[in-house]
Short mmCIF file of C-alpha atoms and ligand atoms in Angstrom, two decimals:
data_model
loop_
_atom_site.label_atom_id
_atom_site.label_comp_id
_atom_site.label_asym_id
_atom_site.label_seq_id
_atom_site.Cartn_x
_atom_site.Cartn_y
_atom_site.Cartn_z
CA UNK A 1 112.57 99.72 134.18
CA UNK A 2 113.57 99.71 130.68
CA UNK A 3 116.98 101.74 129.92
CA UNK A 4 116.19 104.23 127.53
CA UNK A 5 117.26 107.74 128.33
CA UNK A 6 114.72 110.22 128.80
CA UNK A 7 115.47 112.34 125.67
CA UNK A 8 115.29 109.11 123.80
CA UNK A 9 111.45 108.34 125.29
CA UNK A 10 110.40 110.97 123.90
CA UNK A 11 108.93 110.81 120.54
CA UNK A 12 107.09 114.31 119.23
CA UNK A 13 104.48 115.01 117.07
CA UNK A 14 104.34 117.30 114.63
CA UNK A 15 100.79 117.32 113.46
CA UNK A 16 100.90 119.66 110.83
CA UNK A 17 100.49 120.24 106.99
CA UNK A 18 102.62 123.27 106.68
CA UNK A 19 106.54 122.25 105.66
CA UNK A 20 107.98 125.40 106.87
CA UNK A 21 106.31 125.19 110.41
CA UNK A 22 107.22 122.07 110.86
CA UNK A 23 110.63 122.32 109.71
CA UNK A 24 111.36 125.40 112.30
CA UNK A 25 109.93 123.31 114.85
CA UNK A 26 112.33 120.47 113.88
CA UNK A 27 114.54 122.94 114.00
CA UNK A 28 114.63 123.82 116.84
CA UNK A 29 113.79 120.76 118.60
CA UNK A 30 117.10 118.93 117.53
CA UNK A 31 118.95 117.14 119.89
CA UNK A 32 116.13 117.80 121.94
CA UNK A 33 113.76 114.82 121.64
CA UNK A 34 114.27 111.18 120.52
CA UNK A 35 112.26 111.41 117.25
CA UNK A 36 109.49 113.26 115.36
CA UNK A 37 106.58 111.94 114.36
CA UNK A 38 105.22 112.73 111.51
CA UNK A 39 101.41 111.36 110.53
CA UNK A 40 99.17 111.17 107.28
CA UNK A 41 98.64 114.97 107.47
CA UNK A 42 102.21 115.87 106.77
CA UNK A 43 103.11 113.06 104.49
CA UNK A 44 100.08 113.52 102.50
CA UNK A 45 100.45 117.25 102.12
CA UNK A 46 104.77 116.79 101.51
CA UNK A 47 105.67 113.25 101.18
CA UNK A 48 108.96 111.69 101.16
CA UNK A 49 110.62 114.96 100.53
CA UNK A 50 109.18 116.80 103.19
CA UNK A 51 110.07 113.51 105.83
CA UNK A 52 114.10 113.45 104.08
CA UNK A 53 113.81 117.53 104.91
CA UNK A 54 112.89 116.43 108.58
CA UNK A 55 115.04 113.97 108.87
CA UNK A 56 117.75 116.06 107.23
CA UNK A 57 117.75 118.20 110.72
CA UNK A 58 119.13 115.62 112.56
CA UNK A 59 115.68 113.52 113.89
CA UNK A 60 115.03 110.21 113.81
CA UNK A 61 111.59 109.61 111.94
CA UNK A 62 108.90 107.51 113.12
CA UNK A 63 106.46 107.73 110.50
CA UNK A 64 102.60 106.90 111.29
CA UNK A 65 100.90 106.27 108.74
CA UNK A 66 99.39 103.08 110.09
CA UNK A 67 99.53 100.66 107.30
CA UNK A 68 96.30 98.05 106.66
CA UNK A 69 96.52 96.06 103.90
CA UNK A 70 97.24 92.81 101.94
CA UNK A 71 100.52 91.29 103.25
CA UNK A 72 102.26 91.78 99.61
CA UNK A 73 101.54 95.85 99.53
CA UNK A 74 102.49 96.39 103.29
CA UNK A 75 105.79 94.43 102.50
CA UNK A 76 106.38 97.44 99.55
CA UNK A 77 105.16 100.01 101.99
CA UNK A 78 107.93 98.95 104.91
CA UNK A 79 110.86 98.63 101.98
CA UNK A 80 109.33 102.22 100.95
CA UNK A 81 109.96 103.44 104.57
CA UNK A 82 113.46 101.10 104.69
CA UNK A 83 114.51 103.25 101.88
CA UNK A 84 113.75 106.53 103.78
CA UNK A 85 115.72 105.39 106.68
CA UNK A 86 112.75 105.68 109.08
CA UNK A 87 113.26 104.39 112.49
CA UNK A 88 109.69 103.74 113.51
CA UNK A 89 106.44 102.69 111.62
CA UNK A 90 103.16 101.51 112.20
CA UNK A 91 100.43 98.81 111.06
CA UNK A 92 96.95 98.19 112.08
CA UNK A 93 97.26 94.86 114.11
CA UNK A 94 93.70 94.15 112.96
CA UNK A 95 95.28 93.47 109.21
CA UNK A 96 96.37 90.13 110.58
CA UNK A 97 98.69 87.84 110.76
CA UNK A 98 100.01 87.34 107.69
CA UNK A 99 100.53 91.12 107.49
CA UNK A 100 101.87 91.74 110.65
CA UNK A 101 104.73 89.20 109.44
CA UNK A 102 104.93 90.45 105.95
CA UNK A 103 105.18 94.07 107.82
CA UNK A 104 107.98 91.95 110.31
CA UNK A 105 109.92 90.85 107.54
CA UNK A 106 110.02 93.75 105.02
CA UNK A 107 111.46 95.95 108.15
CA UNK A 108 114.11 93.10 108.62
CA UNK A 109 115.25 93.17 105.39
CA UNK A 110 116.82 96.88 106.27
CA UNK A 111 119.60 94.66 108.24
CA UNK A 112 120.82 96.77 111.55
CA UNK A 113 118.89 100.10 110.95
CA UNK A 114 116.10 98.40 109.97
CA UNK A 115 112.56 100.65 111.71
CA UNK A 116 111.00 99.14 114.39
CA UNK A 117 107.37 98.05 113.61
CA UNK A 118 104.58 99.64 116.14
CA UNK A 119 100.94 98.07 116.20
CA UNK A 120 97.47 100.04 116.72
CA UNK A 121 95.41 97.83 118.01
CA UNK A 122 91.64 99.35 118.75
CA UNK A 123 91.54 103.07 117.78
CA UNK A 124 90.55 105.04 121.15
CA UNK A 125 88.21 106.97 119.25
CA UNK A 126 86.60 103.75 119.00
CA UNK A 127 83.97 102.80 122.46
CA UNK A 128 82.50 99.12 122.52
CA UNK A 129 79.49 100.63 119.92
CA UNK A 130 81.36 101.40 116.95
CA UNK A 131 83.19 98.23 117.64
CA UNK A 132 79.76 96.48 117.51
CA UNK A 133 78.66 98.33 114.45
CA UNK A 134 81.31 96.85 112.79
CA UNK A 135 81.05 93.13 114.15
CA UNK A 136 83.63 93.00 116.91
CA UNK A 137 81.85 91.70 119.68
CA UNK A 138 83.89 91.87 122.90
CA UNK A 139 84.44 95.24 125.36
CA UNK A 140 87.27 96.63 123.99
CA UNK A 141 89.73 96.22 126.10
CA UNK A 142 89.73 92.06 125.08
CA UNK A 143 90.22 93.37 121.48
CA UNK A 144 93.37 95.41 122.57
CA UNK A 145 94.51 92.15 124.67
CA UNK A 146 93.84 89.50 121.30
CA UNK A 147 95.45 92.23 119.00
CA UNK A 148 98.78 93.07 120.74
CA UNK A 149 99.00 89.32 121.41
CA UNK A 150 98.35 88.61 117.85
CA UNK A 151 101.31 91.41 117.22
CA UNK A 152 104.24 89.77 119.35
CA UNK A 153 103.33 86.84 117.64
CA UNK A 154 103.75 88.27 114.89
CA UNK A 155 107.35 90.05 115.53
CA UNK A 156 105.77 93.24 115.82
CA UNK A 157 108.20 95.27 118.01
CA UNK A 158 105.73 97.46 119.77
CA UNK A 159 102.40 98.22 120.35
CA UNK A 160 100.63 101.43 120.26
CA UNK A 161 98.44 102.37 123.34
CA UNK A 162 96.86 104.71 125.99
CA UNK A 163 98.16 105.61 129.44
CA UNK A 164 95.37 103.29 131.24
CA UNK A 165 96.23 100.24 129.02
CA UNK A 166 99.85 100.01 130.23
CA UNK A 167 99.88 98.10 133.12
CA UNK A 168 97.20 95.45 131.54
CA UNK A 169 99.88 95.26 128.80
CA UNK A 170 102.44 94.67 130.40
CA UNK A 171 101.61 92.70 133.05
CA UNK A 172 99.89 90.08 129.90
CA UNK A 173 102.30 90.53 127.35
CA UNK A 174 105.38 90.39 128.68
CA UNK A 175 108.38 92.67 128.71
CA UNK A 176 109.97 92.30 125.31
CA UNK A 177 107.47 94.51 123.49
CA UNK A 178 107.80 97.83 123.46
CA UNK A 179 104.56 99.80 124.74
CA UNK A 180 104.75 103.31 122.99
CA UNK A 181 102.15 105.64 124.42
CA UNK A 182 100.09 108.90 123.30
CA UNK A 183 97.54 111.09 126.06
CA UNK A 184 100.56 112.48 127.42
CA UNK A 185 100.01 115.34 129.02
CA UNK A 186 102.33 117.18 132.02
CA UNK A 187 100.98 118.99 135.13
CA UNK A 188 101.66 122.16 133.14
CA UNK A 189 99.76 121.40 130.23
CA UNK A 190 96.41 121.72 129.23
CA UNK A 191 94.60 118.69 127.94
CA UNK A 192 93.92 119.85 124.60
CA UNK A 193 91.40 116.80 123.22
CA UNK A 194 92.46 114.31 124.92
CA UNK A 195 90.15 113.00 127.33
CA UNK A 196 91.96 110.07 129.89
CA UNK A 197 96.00 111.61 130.26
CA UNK A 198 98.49 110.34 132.61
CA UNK A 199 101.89 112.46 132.79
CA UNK A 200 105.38 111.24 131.22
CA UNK A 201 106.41 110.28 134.71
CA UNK A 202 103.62 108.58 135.57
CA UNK A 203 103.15 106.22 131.87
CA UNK A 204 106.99 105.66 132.39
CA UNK A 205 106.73 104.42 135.90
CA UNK A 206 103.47 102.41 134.59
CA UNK A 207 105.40 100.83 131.88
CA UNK A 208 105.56 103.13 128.67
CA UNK A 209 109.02 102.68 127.22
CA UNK A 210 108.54 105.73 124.77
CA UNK A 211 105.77 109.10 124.88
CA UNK A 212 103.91 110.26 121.81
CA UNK A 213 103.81 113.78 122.86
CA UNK A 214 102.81 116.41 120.55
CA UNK A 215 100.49 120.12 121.61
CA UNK A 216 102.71 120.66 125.22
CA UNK A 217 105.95 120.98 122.87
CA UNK A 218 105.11 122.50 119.79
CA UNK A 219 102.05 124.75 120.94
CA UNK A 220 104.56 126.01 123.41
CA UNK A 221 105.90 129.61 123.28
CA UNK A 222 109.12 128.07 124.07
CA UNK A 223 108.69 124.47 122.77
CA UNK A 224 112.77 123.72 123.58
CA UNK A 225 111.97 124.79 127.39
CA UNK A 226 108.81 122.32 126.87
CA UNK A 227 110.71 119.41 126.06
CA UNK A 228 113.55 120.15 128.63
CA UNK A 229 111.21 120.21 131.14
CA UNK A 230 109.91 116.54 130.08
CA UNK A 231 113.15 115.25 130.20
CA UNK A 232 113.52 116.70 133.59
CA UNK A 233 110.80 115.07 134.51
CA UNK A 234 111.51 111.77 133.26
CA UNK A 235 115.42 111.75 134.67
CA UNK A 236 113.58 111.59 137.80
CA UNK A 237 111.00 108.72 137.14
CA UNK A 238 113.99 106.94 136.09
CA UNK A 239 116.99 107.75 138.30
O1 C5P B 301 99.21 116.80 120.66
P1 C5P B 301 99.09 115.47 121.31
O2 C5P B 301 100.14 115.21 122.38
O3 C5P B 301 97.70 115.17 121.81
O4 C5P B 301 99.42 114.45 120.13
C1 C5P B 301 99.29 113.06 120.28
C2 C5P B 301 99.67 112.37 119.01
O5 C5P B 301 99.43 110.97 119.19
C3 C5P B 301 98.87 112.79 117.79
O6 C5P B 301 99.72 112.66 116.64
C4 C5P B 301 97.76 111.76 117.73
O7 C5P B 301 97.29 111.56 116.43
C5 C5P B 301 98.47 110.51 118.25
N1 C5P B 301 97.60 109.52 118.86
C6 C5P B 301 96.74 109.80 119.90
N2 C5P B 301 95.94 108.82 120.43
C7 C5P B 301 95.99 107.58 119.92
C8 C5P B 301 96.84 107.27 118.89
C9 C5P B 301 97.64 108.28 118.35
O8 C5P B 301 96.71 110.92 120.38
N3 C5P B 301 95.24 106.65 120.47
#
């Protein structure tokens, strides 16, 4: 099992467009968790201010805003994110090749603290239909497979994927990739939207190195006591 301490797997999102919630969630959460995630709701409502205001509390960032475009713009977009010190971003693997290396290189450019670069591969809002209706043939779990291939190749860091892909990842792409993993959900939480959860100890002790968790901590009335318990939790999967 991968050494990473369980404050440090944990990686919460704050799905929000309103700076000052956010911010007394970050808050409060300092210390707590291993980063906060912030997505295309909060950047687009606050931008790089609001993320240097987050960041400014202590947290790591791992910004998601899921990059897919030509290689030269997603090479701007990572020395963008270089400049605001982010630790973790992410690209659509299905942008290809040469952008998955332009993504690769921009990050490396940042020297030691450069952000680690996390693929999507198929959306899981996505079912074998919509992939259809827009000319993927294939079930969808051979798309995942070709497109977090496609992103080690590519020097991605880490891929981006549910609690039931795990093992398949793992056990196909190897151990050097980081497999970072949302539908995280503990016995003491509801579900919320998501439809097909595992619990932090059971993705770690699949193969998740870090948990995108988001609703359990910061719908909690006591979102600190949240997160403590998912550390306790996770000292346990890996003791
Ligand atoms: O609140 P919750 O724990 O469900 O938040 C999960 C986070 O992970 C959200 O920011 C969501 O957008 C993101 N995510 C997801 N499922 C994916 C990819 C990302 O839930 N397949």
């Amino acid at each position: 099992m991968t050494d990473i301490s369980p404050i440090d797997r944990i990686f919460c999102a704050i799905d929000t467009p309103k700076l000052d919630d956010a911010l007394l969630l970050a808050d409060l959460l300092s210390g707590e968790v291993g980063a906060i995630k912030l997505g295309k709701e909060f950047f687009t409502a606050h931008g790089p201010n609001g993320v240097r205001k987050v960041a400014d509390l202590g947290h790591s960032i791992f910004l998601d805003l899921k990059y897919h475009d030509i290689p030269n713009t997603v090479a701007g977009a990572v020395g963008a994110a270089n400049r605001l010190s982010c630790t973790v971003l992410t690209v659509h693997a299905s942008g290809g090749p040469a952008m998955l290396k332009a993504a690769a290189d921009a990050s490396a450019d940042a020297g030691a603290k450069r952000p680690k670069i996390l693929a999507v591969t198929v959306l899981t809002s996505l079912d074998n239909d919509d992939l259809a209706a827009v000319g993927q043939t294939g079930p969808a779990e051979e798309q995942v497979l070709r497109l977090a291939r496609l992103a080690r190749d590519s020097g991605i860091d880490g891929i981006v994927c549910s609690p039931q892909e795990v093992s398949l990842l793992r056990g196909e792409i190897g151990d050097q990739i980081a497999l970072v993993v949302p539908g995280v959900r503990p016995e003491w939480a509801g579900a919320d939207d998501q439809k097909r959860v595992m619990t932090p100890g059971e993705a770690v002790a699949a193969g998740a190195d870090h948990l995108v968790i988001g609703r359990p901590i910061t719908r909690s009335d006591d979102p600190v006591g949240a997160a403590r318990r998912i550390v306790d939790e996770l000292s346990k999967v890996t003791a």
